Amino acid sequence: MAKFTTNAIAVKYNKTEFYISVMSAKQLFKNAKVSRAEEDPEIGFQRTLGKQRAVNIKKYLDDGNVIPGSIILSAQKNSELDYNSNDKTITFNDVANSFLVIDGQHRLYGANMSDINVLLPVCIFINLDTEQEVQYFLDVNGYQKGVPKTLRLELLKFIAEPTSKDAIRKGLFDSLDQELESPLCGKMARTKSVSGKISHVPFKAAIDPILDLSPLNNLTQDKRLKLIINYLTAIENILLRTFGKVDKLSNAAFFQAIMGAFVDACNLCMTRYGNYKIESFENVLEPMVNIDYDYHKGTNQQAIKELATAIKHSISMNHTISEDAF
């Protein structure tokens, strides 16, 4: 039977033994198996392979990136794995199903699909029974915590191209949080969701759709910021007169709704007054006071869309077209 040998480091901790090595993804793919719950209900425990995720990993690796996390394996009996302490190598039967993948199936599949010869770090446990394999799978995946979306968006500042939408949005986020004249000064949450503050996730949902539209797409960053501040200040003034407080402005759902009406308000402002001054926005947005906010108090996307529509409808109702226009 064909054998395969590779360098490895032996580790013993309490009663657990494993080896740390590096293997070619294509070699490992030939020798490894994944025990999926849907395919083998009796003993399977792995999740269904997300094919698109594997394709994304392939592309990531083809672009020259590396994924340093170890593929965690359990050596099966048919591997007949043997460790040589003299030359620090492991040797096993070069056959299918020699190893069971405990963690890293998507990395393995993506790396095997790659156009380049990807080397993967591996951690190989020995002498595990099925119960122990399942427990390791649950331990590894149960305690992992994904990076929060808002933190991921914050960290784009280190990698986004200066002229990209990500960089433009991040610049607006920072300036609205820092500029003293901004109604949202000190009310932005950079790394996690905080009640009463605008985090990156709702800010992205509110700002991205309008960055490519007029007037924002034709302005410098300074002018974009000034325009948004004027708009928010007008709404802040209206809220203060109507409710005696402005906490709605830093409510994530309300913020997304008012930014959903931003382009309409800008168009009306320019049509009526020829400018984007605060007082002009206030005149345009004044009909907002008639909206039933108790009715429009939901926070899901449908509720946000309905409130944005209500705002757009209220301000357009107050707009009359002169007979001289015809």
mmCIF file of C-alpha atoms in Angstrom:
data_model
loop_
_atom_site.group_PDB
_atom_site.id
_atom_site.type_symbol
_atom_site.label_atom_id
_atom_site.label_comp_id
_atom_site.label_asym_id
_atom_site.label_seq_id
_atom_site.Cartn_x
_atom_site.Cartn_y
_atom_site.Cartn_z
ATOM 1 C CA MET A 1 0.000 0.000 0.000
ATOM 2 C CA ALA A 2 1.296 3.469 -0.904
ATOM 3 C CA LYS A 3 2.524 5.553 2.012
ATOM 4 C CA PHE A 4 2.853 9.306 2.499
ATOM 5 C CA THR A 5 5.414 10.916 4.808
ATOM 6 C CA THR A 6 5.664 14.513 5.989
ATOM 7 C CA ASN A 7 7.372 16.481 8.744
ATOM 8 C CA ALA A 8 5.425 16.901 11.958
ATOM 9 C CA ILE A 9 5.705 18.018 15.553
ATOM 10 C CA ALA A 10 4.337 15.671 18.221
ATOM 11 C CA VAL A 11 2.377 17.204 21.075
ATOM 12 C CA LYS A 12 1.149 15.499 24.236
ATOM 13 C CA TYR A 13 -1.070 17.338 26.686
ATOM 14 C CA ASN A 14 -2.593 15.444 29.586
ATOM 15 C CA LYS A 15 -3.990 12.359 27.848
ATOM 16 C CA THR A 16 -4.374 13.982 24.436
ATOM 17 C CA GLU A 17 -1.951 13.358 21.582
ATOM 18 C CA PHE A 18 -1.820 15.213 18.298
ATOM 19 C CA TYR A 19 0.572 16.227 15.552
ATOM 20 C CA ILE A 20 1.098 19.589 13.926
ATOM 21 C CA SER A 21 2.142 19.584 10.293
ATOM 22 C CA VAL A 22 1.741 21.249 6.900
ATOM 23 C CA MET A 23 0.225 19.429 3.951
ATOM 24 C CA SER A 24 -0.687 20.163 0.375
ATOM 25 C CA ALA A 25 -4.407 20.841 0.097
ATOM 26 C CA LYS A 26 -4.709 18.494 -2.871
ATOM 27 C CA GLN A 27 -2.949 15.704 -0.992
ATOM 28 C CA LEU A 28 -5.097 16.212 2.081
ATOM 29 C CA PHE A 29 -8.283 16.396 0.017
ATOM 30 C CA LYS A 30 -7.435 12.965 -1.412
ATOM 31 C CA ASN A 31 -6.987 11.499 2.077
ATOM 32 C CA ALA A 32 -9.680 13.280 4.092
ATOM 33 C CA LYS A 33 -13.400 12.768 4.537
ATOM 34 C CA VAL A 34 -16.186 14.874 6.018
ATOM 35 C CA SER A 35 -18.921 13.205 8.029
ATOM 36 C CA ARG A 36 -22.022 15.315 7.354
ATOM 37 C CA ALA A 37 -25.212 14.954 9.348
ATOM 38 C CA GLU A 38 -27.437 15.211 6.275
ATOM 39 C CA GLU A 39 -25.548 12.500 4.420
ATOM 40 C CA ASP A 40 -25.096 10.083 7.299
ATOM 41 C CA PRO A 41 -27.794 10.652 9.946
ATOM 42 C CA GLU A 42 -26.453 7.858 12.136
ATOM 43 C CA ILE A 43 -22.911 9.114 12.738
ATOM 44 C CA GLY A 44 -22.562 12.334 10.686
ATOM 45 C CA PHE A 45 -22.091 15.615 12.545
ATOM 46 C CA GLN A 46 -20.627 18.191 10.138
ATOM 47 C CA ARG A 47 -22.622 21.028 8.582
ATOM 48 C CA THR A 48 -23.659 21.069 4.927
ATOM 49 C CA LEU A 49 -20.922 22.353 2.661
ATOM 50 C CA GLY A 50 -21.581 25.920 1.564
ATOM 51 C CA LYS A 51 -20.359 25.719 -2.034
ATOM 52 C CA GLN A 52 -20.282 29.481 -2.558
ATOM 53 C CA ARG A 53 -18.214 29.886 0.594
ATOM 54 C CA ALA A 54 -15.700 27.374 -0.764
ATOM 55 C CA VAL A 55 -15.619 29.263 -4.091
ATOM 56 C CA ASN A 56 -14.962 32.521 -2.232
ATOM 57 C CA ILE A 57 -12.077 30.896 -0.360
ATOM 58 C CA LYS A 58 -10.650 29.631 -3.671
ATOM 59 C CA LYS A 59 -10.700 33.152 -5.082
ATOM 60 C CA TYR A 60 -9.168 34.544 -1.890
ATOM 61 C CA LEU A 61 -6.288 32.073 -2.156
ATOM 62 C CA ASP A 62 -5.889 32.549 -5.921
ATOM 63 C CA ASP A 63 -5.388 36.253 -5.220
ATOM 64 C CA GLY A 64 -2.270 35.378 -3.219
ATOM 65 C CA ASN A 65 -3.724 35.479 0.290
ATOM 66 C CA VAL A 66 -3.156 32.885 2.999
ATOM 67 C CA ILE A 67 -5.448 31.358 5.626
ATOM 68 C CA PRO A 68 -3.221 30.438 8.580
ATOM 69 C CA GLY A 69 -5.814 28.624 10.721
ATOM 70 C CA SER A 70 -5.217 24.889 11.086
ATOM 71 C CA ILE A 71 -7.437 22.229 9.563
ATOM 72 C CA ILE A 72 -8.335 19.981 12.501
ATOM 73 C CA LEU A 73 -8.281 16.268 11.673
ATOM 74 C CA SER A 74 -8.838 12.962 13.384
ATOM 75 C CA ALA A 75 -6.631 10.131 12.142
ATOM 76 C CA GLN A 76 -8.743 7.083 11.290
ATOM 77 C CA LYS A 77 -7.685 3.478 11.859
ATOM 78 C CA ASN A 78 -7.114 2.849 8.166
ATOM 79 C CA SER A 79 -4.499 5.609 8.097
ATOM 80 C CA GLU A 80 -2.172 3.445 10.244
ATOM 81 C CA LEU A 81 -0.502 6.705 11.155
ATOM 82 C CA ASP A 82 2.966 6.313 12.626
ATOM 83 C CA TYR A 83 5.280 8.913 14.142
ATOM 84 C CA ASN A 84 9.050 8.687 13.801
ATOM 85 C CA SER A 85 10.588 10.573 16.700
ATOM 86 C CA ASN A 86 14.083 10.410 15.239
ATOM 87 C CA ASP A 87 13.402 12.403 12.089
ATOM 88 C CA LYS A 88 10.139 13.962 13.358
ATOM 89 C CA THR A 89 7.867 12.733 10.600
ATOM 90 C CA ILE A 90 4.492 11.079 10.351
ATOM 91 C CA THR A 91 3.727 8.354 7.826
ATOM 92 C CA PHE A 92 0.256 7.180 6.879
ATOM 93 C CA ASN A 93 -1.508 5.165 4.219
ATOM 94 C CA ASP A 94 -2.070 7.287 1.138
ATOM 95 C CA VAL A 95 -5.709 6.266 0.768
ATOM 96 C CA ALA A 96 -9.130 7.889 0.952
ATOM 97 C CA ASN A 97 -10.765 8.454 4.331
ATOM 98 C CA SER A 98 -7.495 8.334 6.259
ATOM 99 C CA PHE A 99 -8.524 11.466 8.147
ATOM 100 C CA LEU A 100 -11.835 12.846 9.351
ATOM 101 C CA VAL A 101 -12.206 16.629 9.091
ATOM 102 C CA ILE A 102 -13.342 18.016 12.457
ATOM 103 C CA ASP A 103 -12.985 21.667 11.485
ATOM 104 C CA GLY A 104 -12.047 23.438 8.258
ATOM 105 C CA GLN A 105 -14.036 21.689 5.528
ATOM 106 C CA HIS A 106 -14.658 24.934 3.621
ATOM 107 C CA ARG A 107 -10.985 25.917 3.757
ATOM 108 C CA LEU A 108 -10.012 22.449 2.550
ATOM 109 C CA TYR A 109 -12.509 22.448 -0.319
ATOM 110 C CA GLY A 110 -11.625 26.007 -1.367
ATOM 111 C CA ALA A 111 -7.895 25.301 -1.207
ATOM 112 C CA ASN A 112 -8.293 22.110 -3.245
ATOM 113 C CA MET A 113 -10.177 24.084 -5.917
ATOM 114 C CA SER A 114 -7.451 26.729 -6.046
ATOM 115 C CA ASP A 115 -5.315 27.116 -9.159
ATOM 116 C CA ILE A 116 -2.181 27.168 -7.019
ATOM 117 C CA ASN A 117 -0.600 24.544 -4.774
ATOM 118 C CA VAL A 118 -1.923 25.643 -1.391
ATOM 119 C CA LEU A 119 -0.174 24.442 1.753
ATOM 120 C CA LEU A 120 -2.432 24.072 4.762
ATOM 121 C CA PRO A 121 -1.442 23.845 8.422
ATOM 122 C CA VAL A 122 -3.020 20.788 10.012
ATOM 123 C CA CYS A 123 -3.581 19.543 13.527
ATOM 124 C CA ILE A 124 -4.043 15.761 13.586
ATOM 125 C CA PHE A 125 -5.573 14.094 16.635
ATOM 126 C CA ILE A 126 -5.057 10.381 17.151
ATOM 127 C CA ASN A 127 -6.999 7.710 19.008
ATOM 128 C CA LEU A 128 -10.280 9.623 19.115
ATOM 129 C CA ASP A 129 -13.593 7.802 19.189
ATOM 130 C CA THR A 130 -16.735 9.208 17.532
ATOM 131 C CA GLU A 131 -17.945 10.831 20.738
ATOM 132 C CA GLN A 132 -14.666 12.690 21.157
ATOM 133 C CA GLU A 133 -14.673 13.777 17.505
ATOM 134 C CA VAL A 134 -18.171 15.215 17.883
ATOM 135 C CA GLN A 135 -17.208 16.936 21.137
ATOM 136 C CA TYR A 136 -14.185 18.607 19.508
ATOM 137 C CA PHE A 137 -16.402 19.748 16.641
ATOM 138 C CA LEU A 138 -18.864 21.300 19.103
ATOM 139 C CA ASP A 139 -16.093 22.854 21.195
ATOM 140 C CA VAL A 140 -14.289 24.427 18.236
ATOM 141 C CA ASN A 141 -17.424 25.765 16.561
ATOM 142 C CA GLY A 142 -19.520 26.469 19.636
ATOM 143 C CA TYR A 143 -17.058 28.883 21.218
ATOM 144 C CA GLN A 144 -16.084 30.732 18.062
ATOM 145 C CA LYS A 145 -17.489 34.230 17.850
ATOM 146 C CA GLY A 146 -17.694 36.019 14.541
ATOM 147 C CA VAL A 147 -16.457 39.585 14.163
ATOM 148 C CA PRO A 148 -19.465 41.914 14.621
ATOM 149 C CA LYS A 149 -20.552 43.575 11.383
ATOM 150 C CA THR A 150 -20.162 47.068 12.796
ATOM 151 C CA LEU A 151 -16.562 46.329 13.844
ATOM 152 C CA ARG A 152 -15.791 44.917 10.387
ATOM 153 C CA LEU A 153 -17.037 48.150 8.837
ATOM 154 C CA GLU A 154 -14.960 50.198 11.275
ATOM 155 C CA LEU A 155 -11.830 48.254 10.341
ATOM 156 C CA LEU A 156 -12.299 49.073 6.653
ATOM 157 C CA LYS A 157 -10.451 52.311 7.434
ATOM 158 C CA PHE A 158 -7.227 50.297 7.259
ATOM 159 C CA ILE A 159 -7.834 48.689 3.855
ATOM 160 C CA ALA A 160 -10.369 50.745 1.872
ATOM 161 C CA GLU A 161 -9.152 52.677 -1.173
ATOM 162 C CA PRO A 162 -9.358 56.449 -0.472
ATOM 163 C CA THR A 163 -11.883 57.063 -3.258
ATOM 164 C CA SER A 164 -13.998 53.976 -2.610
ATOM 165 C CA LYS A 165 -17.552 54.063 -1.303
ATOM 166 C CA ASP A 166 -16.335 52.406 1.896
ATOM 167 C CA ALA A 167 -13.810 55.185 2.514
ATOM 168 C CA ILE A 168 -16.305 57.948 1.679
ATOM 169 C CA ARG A 169 -18.923 56.452 3.991
ATOM 170 C CA LYS A 170 -16.378 55.928 6.784
ATOM 171 C CA GLY A 171 -15.243 59.554 6.455
ATOM 172 C CA LEU A 172 -18.823 60.800 6.771
ATOM 173 C CA PHE A 173 -19.404 58.530 9.765
ATOM 174 C CA ASP A 174 -16.321 59.859 11.573
ATOM 175 C CA SER A 175 -17.041 63.514 10.774
ATOM 176 C CA LEU A 176 -20.686 63.309 11.861
ATOM 177 C CA ASP A 177 -19.468 61.829 15.134
ATOM 178 C CA GLN A 178 -16.710 64.392 15.683
ATOM 179 C CA GLU A 179 -17.858 67.717 14.246
ATOM 180 C CA LEU A 180 -19.436 69.877 16.938
ATOM 181 C CA GLU A 181 -22.083 71.287 14.585
ATOM 182 C CA SER A 182 -23.250 67.779 13.702
ATOM 183 C CA PRO A 183 -26.532 66.750 15.372
ATOM 184 C CA LEU A 184 -25.007 63.269 15.671
ATOM 185 C CA CYS A 185 -21.821 64.434 17.404
ATOM 186 C CA GLY A 186 -20.956 61.831 20.027
ATOM 187 C CA LYS A 187 -23.907 59.689 18.997
ATOM 188 C CA MET A 188 -22.151 57.213 16.705
ATOM 189 C CA ALA A 189 -21.121 53.700 17.814
ATOM 190 C CA ARG A 190 -17.920 52.546 16.123
ATOM 191 C CA THR A 191 -17.321 48.951 17.223
ATOM 192 C CA LYS A 192 -20.648 47.537 18.428
ATOM 193 C CA SER A 193 -24.378 48.208 18.409
ATOM 194 C CA VAL A 194 -25.413 50.584 21.189
ATOM 195 C CA SER A 195 -28.982 51.635 21.962
ATOM 196 C CA GLY A 196 -29.504 55.324 21.226
ATOM 197 C CA LYS A 197 -26.512 55.551 18.892
ATOM 198 C CA ILE A 198 -25.984 55.003 15.165
ATOM 199 C CA SER A 199 -23.616 52.112 14.432
ATOM 200 C CA HIS A 200 -21.926 51.346 11.128
ATOM 201 C CA VAL A 201 -24.525 48.799 10.003
ATOM 202 C CA PRO A 202 -27.620 51.085 9.882
ATOM 203 C CA PHE A 203 -25.412 53.960 8.724
ATOM 204 C CA LYS A 204 -24.248 51.887 5.750
ATOM 205 C CA ALA A 205 -27.834 50.861 4.982
ATOM 206 C CA ALA A 206 -28.889 54.520 5.035
ATOM 207 C CA ILE A 207 -25.962 56.150 3.239
ATOM 208 C CA ASP A 208 -24.841 53.689 0.557
ATOM 209 C CA PRO A 209 -28.010 53.946 -1.596
ATOM 210 C CA ILE A 210 -27.735 57.748 -1.841
ATOM 211 C CA LEU A 211 -23.986 58.146 -2.353
ATOM 212 C CA ASP A 212 -24.368 57.319 -6.049
ATOM 213 C CA LEU A 213 -27.292 59.705 -6.500
ATOM 214 C CA SER A 214 -27.493 63.447 -6.992
ATOM 215 C CA PRO A 215 -26.663 65.637 -5.191
ATOM 216 C CA LEU A 216 -24.114 63.629 -3.150
ATOM 217 C CA ASN A 217 -22.432 62.033 -6.163
ATOM 218 C CA ASN A 218 -21.492 65.462 -7.570
ATOM 219 C CA LEU A 219 -20.028 66.945 -4.390
ATOM 220 C CA THR A 220 -16.672 66.973 -2.647
ATOM 221 C CA GLN A 221 -16.472 65.197 0.702
ATOM 222 C CA ASP A 222 -16.631 68.496 2.595
ATOM 223 C CA LYS A 223 -19.767 69.526 0.731
ATOM 224 C CA ARG A 224 -21.339 66.102 1.265
ATOM 225 C CA LEU A 225 -20.775 66.472 4.988
ATOM 226 C CA LYS A 226 -22.137 70.014 5.066
ATOM 227 C CA LEU A 227 -25.255 69.012 3.132
ATOM 228 C CA ILE A 228 -26.001 66.079 5.433
ATOM 229 C CA ILE A 229 -25.398 68.197 8.542
ATOM 230 C CA ASN A 230 -27.781 70.876 7.263
ATOM 231 C CA TYR A 231 -30.417 68.230 6.554
ATOM 232 C CA LEU A 232 -30.052 66.583 9.960
ATOM 233 C CA THR A 233 -29.996 69.938 11.740
ATOM 234 C CA ALA A 234 -33.283 70.895 10.102
ATOM 235 C CA ILE A 235 -34.842 67.629 11.272
ATOM 236 C CA GLU A 236 -33.351 68.134 14.729
ATOM 237 C CA ASN A 237 -34.997 71.575 14.946
ATOM 238 C CA ILE A 238 -38.349 70.151 13.818
ATOM 239 C CA LEU A 239 -38.146 67.321 16.369
ATOM 240 C CA LEU A 240 -37.289 69.769 19.138
ATOM 241 C CA ARG A 241 -40.264 71.997 18.317
ATOM 242 C CA THR A 242 -42.626 69.050 17.948
ATOM 243 C CA PHE A 243 -41.575 66.705 20.748
ATOM 244 C CA GLY A 244 -39.326 68.812 22.939
ATOM 245 C CA LYS A 245 -36.526 66.287 22.470
ATOM 246 C CA VAL A 246 -34.370 64.955 19.645
ATOM 247 C CA ASP A 247 -33.638 61.360 20.662
ATOM 248 C CA LYS A 248 -35.361 60.049 17.526
ATOM 249 C CA LEU A 249 -32.489 61.388 15.448
ATOM 250 C CA SER A 250 -30.037 58.855 16.885
ATOM 251 C CA ASN A 251 -32.521 55.996 16.622
ATOM 252 C CA ALA A 252 -31.207 53.598 13.975
ATOM 253 C CA ALA A 253 -34.585 52.910 12.347
ATOM 254 C CA PHE A 254 -35.628 56.583 12.293
ATOM 255 C CA PHE A 255 -32.231 57.592 10.884
ATOM 256 C CA GLN A 256 -32.534 55.105 8.032
ATOM 257 C CA ALA A 257 -36.051 56.360 7.286
ATOM 258 C CA ILE A 258 -35.109 60.038 7.133
ATOM 259 C CA MET A 259 -32.111 59.284 4.942
ATOM 260 C CA GLY A 260 -34.494 57.355 2.713
ATOM 261 C CA ALA A 261 -36.269 60.680 2.098
ATOM 262 C CA PHE A 262 -33.004 62.632 1.708
ATOM 263 C CA VAL A 263 -32.896 62.840 -2.086
ATOM 264 C CA ASP A 264 -36.547 63.925 -2.339
ATOM 265 C CA ALA A 265 -35.993 66.630 0.273
ATOM 266 C CA CYS A 266 -32.871 67.880 -1.511
ATOM 267 C CA ASN A 267 -34.696 68.081 -4.845
ATOM 268 C CA LEU A 268 -37.574 70.024 -3.299
ATOM 269 C CA CYS A 269 -35.159 72.307 -1.470
ATOM 270 C CA MET A 270 -33.307 73.207 -4.647
ATOM 271 C CA THR A 271 -36.527 73.575 -6.681
ATOM 272 C CA ARG A 272 -38.159 75.931 -4.184
ATOM 273 C CA TYR A 273 -35.258 77.851 -2.724
ATOM 274 C CA GLY A 274 -32.244 77.227 -4.948
ATOM 275 C CA ASN A 275 -30.084 76.177 -1.989
ATOM 276 C CA TYR A 276 -29.557 73.563 0.705
ATOM 277 C CA LYS A 277 -29.568 75.841 3.727
ATOM 278 C CA ILE A 278 -30.936 74.695 7.081
ATOM 279 C CA GLU A 279 -33.917 77.032 6.972
ATOM 280 C CA SER A 280 -34.812 75.830 3.474
ATOM 281 C CA PHE A 281 -34.752 72.222 4.629
ATOM 282 C CA GLU A 282 -36.911 73.147 7.610
ATOM 283 C CA ASN A 283 -39.547 74.657 5.334
ATOM 284 C CA VAL A 284 -39.513 71.595 3.101
ATOM 285 C CA LEU A 285 -39.598 69.120 5.992
ATOM 286 C CA GLU A 286 -42.127 70.906 8.222
ATOM 287 C CA PRO A 287 -44.993 68.593 7.111
ATOM 288 C CA MET A 288 -43.176 65.777 8.943
ATOM 289 C CA VAL A 289 -44.916 66.983 12.120
ATOM 290 C CA ASN A 290 -48.190 65.510 10.805
ATOM 291 C CA ILE A 291 -46.867 61.943 10.573
ATOM 292 C CA ASP A 292 -48.281 59.422 13.067
ATOM 293 C CA TYR A 293 -45.016 58.231 14.599
ATOM 294 C CA ASP A 294 -46.826 55.910 17.011
ATOM 295 C CA TYR A 295 -48.050 54.013 13.968
ATOM 296 C CA HIS A 296 -44.617 54.111 12.297
ATOM 297 C CA LYS A 297 -42.602 52.767 15.221
ATOM 298 C CA GLY A 298 -41.396 49.435 13.843
ATOM 299 C CA THR A 299 -37.701 48.695 13.425
ATOM 300 C CA ASN A 300 -37.646 46.074 10.662
ATOM 301 C CA GLN A 301 -36.829 46.970 7.070
ATOM 302 C CA GLN A 302 -40.468 47.033 5.990
ATOM 303 C CA ALA A 303 -41.362 49.473 8.775
ATOM 304 C CA ILE A 304 -38.358 51.669 7.929
ATOM 305 C CA LYS A 305 -39.362 51.723 4.263
ATOM 306 C CA GLU A 306 -42.945 52.660 5.157
ATOM 307 C CA LEU A 307 -41.814 55.536 7.378
ATOM 308 C CA ALA A 308 -39.496 56.821 4.639
ATOM 309 C CA THR A 309 -42.413 56.683 2.202
ATOM 310 C CA ALA A 310 -44.616 58.560 4.670
ATOM 311 C CA ILE A 311 -41.998 61.299 5.022
ATOM 312 C CA LYS A 312 -41.594 61.607 1.253
ATOM 313 C CA HIS A 313 -45.359 61.685 0.791
ATOM 314 C CA SER A 314 -45.846 64.349 3.475
ATOM 315 C CA ILE A 315 -43.267 66.744 2.064
ATOM 316 C CA SER A 316 -44.385 66.270 -1.539
ATOM 317 C CA MET A 317 -48.021 67.013 -0.610
ATOM 318 C CA ASN A 318 -46.920 70.474 0.391
ATOM 319 C CA HIS A 319 -45.331 71.108 -2.994
ATOM 320 C CA THR A 320 -47.377 72.920 -5.626
ATOM 321 C CA ILE A 321 -46.300 73.498 -9.216
ATOM 322 C CA SER A 322 -46.770 77.010 -10.563
ATOM 323 C CA GLU A 323 -48.933 77.483 -13.670
ATOM 324 C CA ASP A 324 -45.982 79.379 -15.135
ATOM 325 C CA ALA A 325 -44.199 76.057 -15.449
ATOM 326 C CA PHE A 326 -46.365 75.107 -18.441
#
